[in-house]
PDB file of C-alpha atoms in Angstrom:
ATOM      1  CA  UNK A   1      10.119  14.269   8.591  1.00 95.00           C
ATOM      2  CA  UNK A   2       9.785  11.746   5.820  1.00 98.00           C
ATOM      3  CA  UNK A   3      12.966   9.683   5.484  1.00 98.00           C
ATOM      4  CA  UNK A   4      11.846   7.274   2.743  1.00 98.00           C
ATOM      5  CA  UNK A   5       8.782   5.663   1.232  1.00 98.00           C
ATOM      6  CA  UNK A   6       7.899   2.533  -0.684  1.00 98.00           C
ATOM      7  CA  UNK A   7       4.815   2.041  -2.847  1.00 98.00           C
ATOM      8  CA  UNK A   8       3.518  -1.520  -3.270  1.00 98.00           C
ATOM      9  CA  UNK A   9       0.262  -3.042  -4.526  1.00 98.00           C
ATOM     10  CA  UNK A  10      -1.943  -4.971  -2.124  1.00 97.00           C
ATOM     11  CA  UNK A  11      -3.743  -7.859  -3.867  1.00 97.00           C
ATOM     12  CA  UNK A  12      -4.162 -10.865  -1.542  1.00 97.00           C
ATOM     13  CA  UNK A  13      -2.817 -12.913  -4.474  1.00 96.00           C
ATOM     14  CA  UNK A  14       0.595 -11.504  -3.573  1.00 97.00           C
ATOM     15  CA  UNK A  15       0.556 -14.049  -0.737  1.00 97.00           C
ATOM     16  CA  UNK A  16       1.567 -17.453  -2.179  1.00 96.00           C
ATOM     17  CA  UNK A  17      -0.800 -19.375   0.082  1.00 96.00           C
ATOM     18  CA  UNK A  18      -3.690 -17.397  -1.421  1.00 96.00           C
ATOM     19  CA  UNK A  19      -2.464 -17.661  -5.017  1.00 93.00           C
ATOM     20  CA  UNK A  20      -1.818 -21.418  -4.593  1.00 92.00           C
ATOM     21  CA  UNK A  21      -0.934 -22.978  -7.955  1.00 90.00           C
ATOM     22  CA  UNK A  22      -0.672 -19.590  -9.658  1.00 89.00           C
ATOM     23  CA  UNK A  23       1.775 -18.188  -7.102  1.00 89.00           C
ATOM     24  CA  UNK A  24       4.714 -18.186  -9.526  1.00 95.00           C
ATOM     25  CA  UNK A  25       2.914 -15.699 -11.768  1.00 93.00           C
ATOM     26  CA  UNK A  26       3.648 -12.876  -9.287  1.00 96.00           C
ATOM     27  CA  UNK A  27       7.213 -13.864  -8.356  1.00 97.00           C
ATOM     28  CA  UNK A  28       8.670 -10.774 -10.036  1.00 97.00           C
ATOM     29  CA  UNK A  29       6.218  -8.539  -8.186  1.00 98.00           C
ATOM     30  CA  UNK A  30       7.079 -10.125  -4.834  1.00 97.00           C
ATOM     31  CA  UNK A  31      10.778  -9.601  -5.518  1.00 98.00           C
ATOM     32  CA  UNK A  32      10.216  -5.930  -6.368  1.00 98.00           C
ATOM     33  CA  UNK A  33       8.201  -5.426  -3.167  1.00 98.00           C
ATOM     34  CA  UNK A  34      10.979  -7.002  -1.109  1.00 98.00           C
ATOM     35  CA  UNK A  35      13.522  -4.692  -2.734  1.00 98.00           C
ATOM     36  CA  UNK A  36      11.316  -1.706  -1.931  1.00 98.00           C
ATOM     37  CA  UNK A  37      11.080  -2.655   1.743  1.00 98.00           C
ATOM     38  CA  UNK A  38      14.862  -2.953   1.898  1.00 98.00           C
ATOM     39  CA  UNK A  39      15.108   0.705   0.856  1.00 98.00           C
ATOM     40  CA  UNK A  40      12.956   1.642   3.848  1.00 98.00           C
ATOM     41  CA  UNK A  41      15.190  -0.295   6.215  1.00 97.00           C
ATOM     42  CA  UNK A  42      18.296   1.331   4.743  1.00 97.00           C
ATOM     43  CA  UNK A  43      16.899   4.772   5.591  1.00 97.00           C
ATOM     44  CA  UNK A  44      17.162   3.889   9.324  1.00 97.00           C
ATOM     45  CA  UNK A  45      13.775   5.341  10.275  1.00 98.00           C
ATOM     46  CA  UNK A  46      12.548   5.908  13.811  1.00 97.00           C
ATOM     47  CA  UNK A  47       9.179   4.429  12.877  1.00 97.00           C
ATOM     48  CA  UNK A  48       7.367   2.864   9.936  1.00 98.00           C
ATOM     49  CA  UNK A  49       3.799   3.848   9.094  1.00 98.00           C
ATOM     50  CA  UNK A  50       1.941   1.467   6.791  1.00 98.00           C
ATOM     51  CA  UNK A  51      -0.885   3.003   4.756  1.00 98.00           C
ATOM     52  CA  UNK A  52      -3.557   0.929   3.044  1.00 98.00           C
ATOM     53  CA  UNK A  53      -6.997   1.459   1.513  1.00 98.00           C
ATOM     54  CA  UNK A  54      -9.747   0.307   3.846  1.00 97.00           C
ATOM     55  CA  UNK A  55     -13.506   0.109   4.136  1.00 95.00           C
ATOM     56  CA  UNK A  56     -15.346   1.824   6.995  1.00 94.00           C
ATOM     57  CA  UNK A  57     -14.579  -0.949   9.497  1.00 92.00           C
ATOM     58  CA  UNK A  58     -10.859  -0.884   8.777  1.00 95.00           C
ATOM     59  CA  UNK A  59     -10.201   2.843   8.645  1.00 96.00           C
ATOM     60  CA  UNK A  60      -8.066   4.579  11.227  1.00 96.00           C
ATOM     61  CA  UNK A  61      -5.022   3.478  13.227  1.00 97.00           C
ATOM     62  CA  UNK A  62      -3.882  -0.102  13.775  1.00 97.00           C
ATOM     63  CA  UNK A  63      -1.208  -0.829  16.412  1.00 96.00           C
ATOM     64  CA  UNK A  64       1.903  -2.914  16.074  1.00 96.00           C
ATOM     65  CA  UNK A  65       0.999  -6.553  16.537  1.00 95.00           C
ATOM     66  CA  UNK A  66      -2.510  -6.150  15.098  1.00 96.00           C
ATOM     67  CA  UNK A  67      -3.702  -9.368  13.478  1.00 96.00           C
ATOM     68  CA  UNK A  68      -4.659  -9.963   9.861  1.00 96.00           C
ATOM     69  CA  UNK A  69      -6.207 -13.088   8.385  1.00 96.00           C
ATOM     70  CA  UNK A  70      -6.308 -14.530   4.876  1.00 97.00           C
ATOM     71  CA  UNK A  71      -9.063 -17.006   5.688  1.00 96.00           C
ATOM     72  CA  UNK A  72     -11.603 -14.901   3.742  1.00 95.00           C
ATOM     73  CA  UNK A  73      -9.386 -15.545   0.701  1.00 96.00           C
ATOM     74  CA  UNK A  74      -9.171 -19.296   1.179  1.00 95.00           C
ATOM     75  CA  UNK A  75      -5.842 -19.555   3.035  1.00 95.00           C
ATOM     76  CA  UNK A  76      -5.465 -20.628   6.656  1.00 95.00           C
ATOM     77  CA  UNK A  77      -2.873 -17.970   7.386  1.00 96.00           C
ATOM     78  CA  UNK A  78      -2.622 -15.213   9.981  1.00 95.00           C
ATOM     79  CA  UNK A  79      -0.122 -12.362  10.118  1.00 96.00           C
ATOM     80  CA  UNK A  80       0.743  -9.631  12.590  1.00 96.00           C
ATOM     81  CA  UNK A  81       1.688  -6.053  11.804  1.00 97.00           C
ATOM     82  CA  UNK A  82       5.311  -5.442  12.688  1.00 91.00           C
ATOM     83  CA  UNK A  83       8.140  -7.556  14.024  1.00 62.00           C
ATOM     84  CA  UNK A  84       6.774  -8.121  17.534  1.00 55.00           C
ATOM     85  CA  UNK A  85       4.609 -11.208  17.105  1.00 46.00           C
ATOM     86  CA  UNK A  86       3.635 -11.165  20.800  1.00 48.00           C
ATOM     87  CA  UNK A  87       2.228  -7.654  20.670  1.00 46.00           C
ATOM     88  CA  UNK A  88      -1.553  -7.525  20.592  1.00 46.00           C
ATOM     89  CA  UNK A  89      -4.076  -4.739  20.571  1.00 44.00           C
ATOM     90  CA  UNK A  90      -5.192  -3.723  24.038  1.00 46.00           C
ATOM     91  CA  UNK A  91      -8.463  -2.339  22.730  1.00 47.00           C
ATOM     92  CA  UNK A  92     -11.500  -3.808  24.549  1.00 42.00           C
ATOM     93  CA  UNK A  93     -14.368  -5.454  22.748  1.00 44.00           C
ATOM     94  CA  UNK A  94     -14.450  -7.749  19.693  1.00 53.00           C
ATOM     95  CA  UNK A  95     -11.144  -8.497  18.012  1.00 65.00           C
ATOM     96  CA  UNK A  96     -10.389  -6.079  15.191  1.00 77.00           C
ATOM     97  CA  UNK A  97      -8.613  -7.518  12.190  1.00 92.00           C
ATOM     98  CA  UNK A  98      -6.448  -5.584   9.770  1.00 97.00           C
ATOM     99  CA  UNK A  99      -8.094  -4.606   6.480  1.00 97.00           C
ATOM    100  CA  UNK A 100      -6.828  -6.765   3.594  1.00 98.00           C
ATOM    101  CA  UNK A 101      -4.394  -4.119   2.330  1.00 98.00           C
ATOM    102  CA  UNK A 102      -2.658  -3.901   5.697  1.00 98.00           C
ATOM    103  CA  UNK A 103      -2.716  -7.682   6.077  1.00 98.00           C
ATOM    104  CA  UNK A 104      -0.787  -7.930   2.804  1.00 98.00           C
ATOM    105  CA  UNK A 105       1.652  -5.327   4.132  1.00 98.00           C
ATOM    106  CA  UNK A 106       2.050  -7.303   7.363  1.00 98.00           C
ATOM    107  CA  UNK A 107       2.794 -10.437   5.328  1.00 98.00           C
ATOM    108  CA  UNK A 108       5.391  -8.526   3.299  1.00 98.00           C
ATOM    109  CA  UNK A 109       7.093  -7.206   6.432  1.00 98.00           C
ATOM    110  CA  UNK A 110       7.177 -10.701   7.939  1.00 96.00           C
ATOM    111  CA  UNK A 111       8.555 -12.088   4.676  1.00 95.00           C
ATOM    112  CA  UNK A 112      11.384  -9.543   4.721  1.00 95.00           C
ATOM    113  CA  UNK A 113      12.051  -9.961   8.468  1.00 95.00           C
ATOM    114  CA  UNK A 114      11.391  -6.293   9.201  1.00 96.00           C
ATOM    115  CA  UNK A 115      13.085  -5.179  12.421  1.00 94.00           C
ATOM    116  CA  UNK A 116      14.365  -1.704  11.500  1.00 94.00           C
ATOM    117  CA  UNK A 117      11.778   0.302  13.460  1.00 96.00           C
ATOM    118  CA  UNK A 118       8.428   0.082  15.270  1.00 97.00           C
ATOM    119  CA  UNK A 119       5.416  -0.242  12.959  1.00 98.00           C
ATOM    120  CA  UNK A 120       1.920   1.216  13.017  1.00 97.00           C
ATOM    121  CA  UNK A 121      -0.814   0.996  10.391  1.00 98.00           C
ATOM    122  CA  UNK A 122      -3.379   3.440   9.063  1.00 98.00           C
ATOM    123  CA  UNK A 123      -6.440   2.416   7.075  1.00 98.00           C
ATOM    124  CA  UNK A 124      -7.377   5.140   4.573  1.00 98.00           C
ATOM    125  CA  UNK A 125     -10.802   5.473   2.989  1.00 96.00           C
ATOM    126  CA  UNK A 126     -10.608   5.084  -0.780  1.00 94.00           C
ATOM    127  CA  UNK A 127     -12.951   8.057  -1.235  1.00 95.00           C
ATOM    128  CA  UNK A 128     -10.974  10.457   0.960  1.00 97.00           C
ATOM    129  CA  UNK A 129     -10.660  13.786  -0.852  1.00 97.00           C
ATOM    130  CA  UNK A 130      -7.242  14.686  -2.192  1.00 97.00           C
ATOM    131  CA  UNK A 131      -6.796  17.750  -0.013  1.00 97.00           C
ATOM    132  CA  UNK A 132      -7.586  15.734   3.109  1.00 98.00           C
ATOM    133  CA  UNK A 133      -5.172  13.030   1.957  1.00 98.00           C
ATOM    134  CA  UNK A 134      -2.411  15.598   1.607  1.00 98.00           C
ATOM    135  CA  UNK A 135      -3.184  17.080   5.020  1.00 98.00           C
ATOM    136  CA  UNK A 136      -3.061  13.625   6.591  1.00 98.00           C
ATOM    137  CA  UNK A 137       0.353  13.037   5.038  1.00 98.00           C
ATOM    138  CA  UNK A 138       1.700  16.321   6.378  1.00 97.00           C
ATOM    139  CA  UNK A 139       0.441  15.484   9.856  1.00 97.00           C
ATOM    140  CA  UNK A 140       2.012  12.003   9.757  1.00 96.00           C
ATOM    141  CA  UNK A 141       5.476  13.375   9.078  1.00 95.00           C
ATOM    142  CA  UNK A 142       5.411  16.587  11.100  1.00 94.00           C
ATOM    143  CA  UNK A 143       8.285  16.988  13.535  1.00 89.00           C
ATOM    144  CA  UNK A 144      11.846  15.691  13.620  1.00 91.00           C
ATOM    145  CA  UNK A 145      11.125  11.966  13.970  1.00 95.00           C
ATOM    146  CA  UNK A 146      12.414  10.053  10.955  1.00 97.00           C
ATOM    147  CA  UNK A 147       9.329   8.398   9.470  1.00 98.00           C
ATOM    148  CA  UNK A 148       9.224   5.853   6.665  1.00 98.00           C
ATOM    149  CA  UNK A 149       6.008   5.066   4.800  1.00 98.00           C
ATOM    150  CA  UNK A 150       4.992   1.758   3.256  1.00 98.00           C
ATOM    151  CA  UNK A 151       2.160   2.768   0.943  1.00 98.00           C
ATOM    152  CA  UNK A 152      -0.118  -0.016  -0.261  1.00 98.00           C
ATOM    153  CA  UNK A 153      -2.518   0.458  -3.153  1.00 98.00           C
ATOM    154  CA  UNK A 154      -3.446  -0.776  -6.619  1.00 98.00           C
ATOM    155  CA  UNK A 155      -3.930   1.053  -9.888  1.00 98.00           C
ATOM    156  CA  UNK A 156      -6.943   0.690 -12.136  1.00 98.00           C
ATOM    157  CA  UNK A 157      -8.827  -2.602 -12.257  1.00 98.00           C
ATOM    158  CA  UNK A 158     -10.029  -2.073 -15.833  1.00 98.00           C
ATOM    159  CA  UNK A 159      -7.088  -2.852 -18.092  1.00 97.00           C
ATOM    160  CA  UNK A 160      -8.506  -5.924 -19.889  1.00 96.00           C
ATOM    161  CA  UNK A 161     -11.793  -7.618 -20.666  1.00 96.00           C
ATOM    162  CA  UNK A 162     -11.170 -10.112 -17.853  1.00 94.00           C
ATOM    163  CA  UNK A 163     -10.202  -7.450 -15.290  1.00 94.00           C
ATOM    164  CA  UNK A 164     -12.355  -7.117 -12.164  1.00 95.00           C
ATOM    165  CA  UNK A 165     -13.811  -3.887 -13.545  1.00 95.00           C
ATOM    166  CA  UNK A 166     -13.961  -5.026 -17.183  1.00 95.00           C
ATOM    167  CA  UNK A 167     -12.167  -3.051 -19.910  1.00 97.00           C
ATOM    168  CA  UNK A 168     -12.166   0.737 -19.763  1.00 97.00           C
ATOM    169  CA  UNK A 169     -10.139   2.509 -22.448  1.00 97.00           C
ATOM    170  CA  UNK A 170      -9.185   5.248 -19.975  1.00 98.00           C
ATOM    171  CA  UNK A 171      -7.435   2.833 -17.627  1.00 98.00           C
ATOM    172  CA  UNK A 172      -4.127   2.562 -19.469  1.00 98.00           C
ATOM    173  CA  UNK A 173      -3.703   6.329 -19.550  1.00 98.00           C
ATOM    174  CA  UNK A 174      -4.553   6.709 -15.884  1.00 98.00           C
ATOM    175  CA  UNK A 175      -2.101   3.992 -14.900  1.00 98.00           C
ATOM    176  CA  UNK A 176       0.639   5.437 -17.094  1.00 98.00           C
ATOM    177  CA  UNK A 177       0.236   8.836 -15.416  1.00 98.00           C
ATOM    178  CA  UNK A 178       0.249   7.240 -11.970  1.00 98.00           C
ATOM    179  CA  UNK A 179       3.348   5.176 -12.748  1.00 98.00           C
ATOM    180  CA  UNK A 180       5.216   8.233 -14.048  1.00 98.00           C
ATOM    181  CA  UNK A 181       4.310  10.275 -11.001  1.00 98.00           C
ATOM    182  CA  UNK A 182       5.182   7.540  -8.508  1.00 98.00           C
ATOM    183  CA  UNK A 183       8.405   6.668 -10.311  1.00 98.00           C
ATOM    184  CA  UNK A 184       9.544  10.285 -10.317  1.00 98.00           C
ATOM    185  CA  UNK A 185       8.415  11.103  -6.754  1.00 98.00           C
ATOM    186  CA  UNK A 186       6.434  13.908  -8.379  1.00 98.00           C
ATOM    187  CA  UNK A 187       4.185  15.017  -5.539  1.00 98.00           C
ATOM    188  CA  UNK A 188       2.294  17.568  -7.633  1.00 98.00           C
ATOM    189  CA  UNK A 189       1.488  14.971 -10.290  1.00 98.00           C
ATOM    190  CA  UNK A 190       0.331  12.455  -7.670  1.00 98.00           C
ATOM    191  CA  UNK A 191      -1.932  15.066  -6.085  1.00 98.00           C
ATOM    192  CA  UNK A 192      -3.288  15.907  -9.545  1.00 98.00           C
ATOM    193  CA  UNK A 193      -4.612  12.375 -10.140  1.00 98.00           C
ATOM    194  CA  UNK A 194      -8.336  12.654 -10.807  1.00 97.00           C
ATOM    195  CA  UNK A 195     -10.381  11.380  -7.851  1.00 97.00           C
ATOM    196  CA  UNK A 196     -13.555  10.703  -9.822  1.00 97.00           C
ATOM    197  CA  UNK A 197     -11.712   8.904 -12.599  1.00 98.00           C
ATOM    198  CA  UNK A 198      -9.803   6.832 -10.050  1.00 98.00           C
ATOM    199  CA  UNK A 199     -13.116   5.811  -8.500  1.00 97.00           C
ATOM    200  CA  UNK A 200     -14.622   4.876 -11.850  1.00 98.00           C
ATOM    201  CA  UNK A 201     -11.545   2.807 -12.714  1.00 98.00           C
ATOM    202  CA  UNK A 202     -11.508   1.135  -9.276  1.00 98.00           C
ATOM    203  CA  UNK A 203      -7.989   2.429  -8.576  1.00 98.00           C
ATOM    204  CA  UNK A 204      -7.808   1.657  -4.863  1.00 97.00           C
ATOM    205  CA  UNK A 205      -4.401   3.279  -4.363  1.00 98.00           C
ATOM    206  CA  UNK A 206      -5.298   6.848  -5.280  1.00 98.00           C
ATOM    207  CA  UNK A 207      -5.969   8.029  -1.709  1.00 98.00           C
ATOM    208  CA  UNK A 208      -2.923   6.396  -0.102  1.00 98.00           C
ATOM    209  CA  UNK A 209      -0.676   7.706  -2.885  1.00 98.00           C
ATOM    210  CA  UNK A 210      -1.978  11.205  -2.212  1.00 98.00           C
ATOM    211  CA  UNK A 211      -1.306  10.822   1.517  1.00 98.00           C
ATOM    212  CA  UNK A 212       2.270  10.004   0.518  1.00 98.00           C
ATOM    213  CA  UNK A 213       2.402  13.061  -1.736  1.00 98.00           C
ATOM    214  CA  UNK A 214       1.364  15.312   1.130  1.00 98.00           C
ATOM    215  CA  UNK A 215       3.973  13.764   3.402  1.00 98.00           C
ATOM    216  CA  UNK A 216       6.724  14.209   0.811  1.00 98.00           C
ATOM    217  CA  UNK A 217       6.004  17.743  -0.406  1.00 95.00           C
ATOM    218  CA  UNK A 218       9.102  19.270   1.213  1.00 91.00           C
ATOM    219  CA  UNK A 219      11.186  16.130   1.710  1.00 94.00           C
ATOM    220  CA  UNK A 220      13.299  16.423  -1.453  1.00 95.00           C
ATOM    221  CA  UNK A 221      13.144  12.698  -2.225  1.00 97.00           C
ATOM    222  CA  UNK A 222      13.982  11.037  -5.543  1.00 97.00           C
ATOM    223  CA  UNK A 223      11.894   8.233  -6.995  1.00 98.00           C
ATOM    224  CA  UNK A 224      12.634   4.916  -8.685  1.00 98.00           C
ATOM    225  CA  UNK A 225      10.030   2.755 -10.423  1.00 98.00           C
ATOM    226  CA  UNK A 226      10.742  -0.932  -9.829  1.00 98.00           C
ATOM    227  CA  UNK A 227       7.618  -2.532 -11.313  1.00 98.00           C
ATOM    228  CA  UNK A 228       4.838  -1.451 -13.669  1.00 98.00           C
ATOM    229  CA  UNK A 229       2.651  -4.250 -14.989  1.00 97.00           C
ATOM    230  CA  UNK A 230      -1.020  -5.198 -15.140  1.00 97.00           C
ATOM    231  CA  UNK A 231      -1.374  -8.921 -14.430  1.00 93.00           C
ATOM    232  CA  UNK A 232      -5.011  -9.942 -14.262  1.00 95.00           C
ATOM    233  CA  UNK A 233      -5.944  -6.573 -15.765  1.00 97.00           C
ATOM    234  CA  UNK A 234      -5.051  -4.578 -12.622  1.00 98.00           C
ATOM    235  CA  UNK A 235      -2.308  -1.950 -12.537  1.00 98.00           C
ATOM    236  CA  UNK A 236       0.410  -2.847 -10.035  1.00 98.00           C
ATOM    237  CA  UNK A 237       3.264  -0.437  -9.316  1.00 98.00           C
ATOM    238  CA  UNK A 238       6.284  -0.683  -7.029  1.00 98.00           C
ATOM    239  CA  UNK A 239       8.300   2.461  -6.410  1.00 98.00           C
ATOM    240  CA  UNK A 240      10.732   3.811  -3.862  1.00 98.00           C
ATOM    241  CA  UNK A 241      11.211   7.396  -2.711  1.00 98.00           C
ATOM    242  CA  UNK A 242      14.487   8.057  -0.939  1.00 97.00           C
TER     243      UNK A 242
END
């Protein structure tokens, strides 16, 4: 069963060491993310599942203690998923790092001293069809175990001329619909977000949000929107479902 969920964006710039001199520009976003994680802890879950968009190499499960690195983003910083810093993946072969979205989540959990429940991660392909997203969410929360979800993902990247995806006039409307749906814990509205439009607008969170919607269909949760802004031309939302 789904006990609670938090939605947070996953730009590496959320990490101050990556943002460097511009770190203060996202202070309000960091505070909102910390507040969202506190809602998860208050739900007293049996486990926390962290969802994040991932490329082919990062898709699938990631165990507690899995390592993430921000060196590709210019910061000599490593993080581990979950509170147990000594836990490492027992998988043989080359070391597998967390995808960036889950590395940001790991940083956020470390920042908030998460210790409420064991943690696992799941990398979700950005192109995963909505019906498969919903099915994945239902499978994650089947049974009586109290599961909390930390759902990482960004809105459109096309809100301004200087945005990563340049300006697209459709972006503001897409983000407004996403923010309303996430803020209201409206599972039907989240599942109705247009997959093709999300792709065209580079909205990396669409698939993870729809996994959440599938998980929450019968949970009876209420939503609260804590943050809805577009710094750097990218839609960032923070919401809690509890």
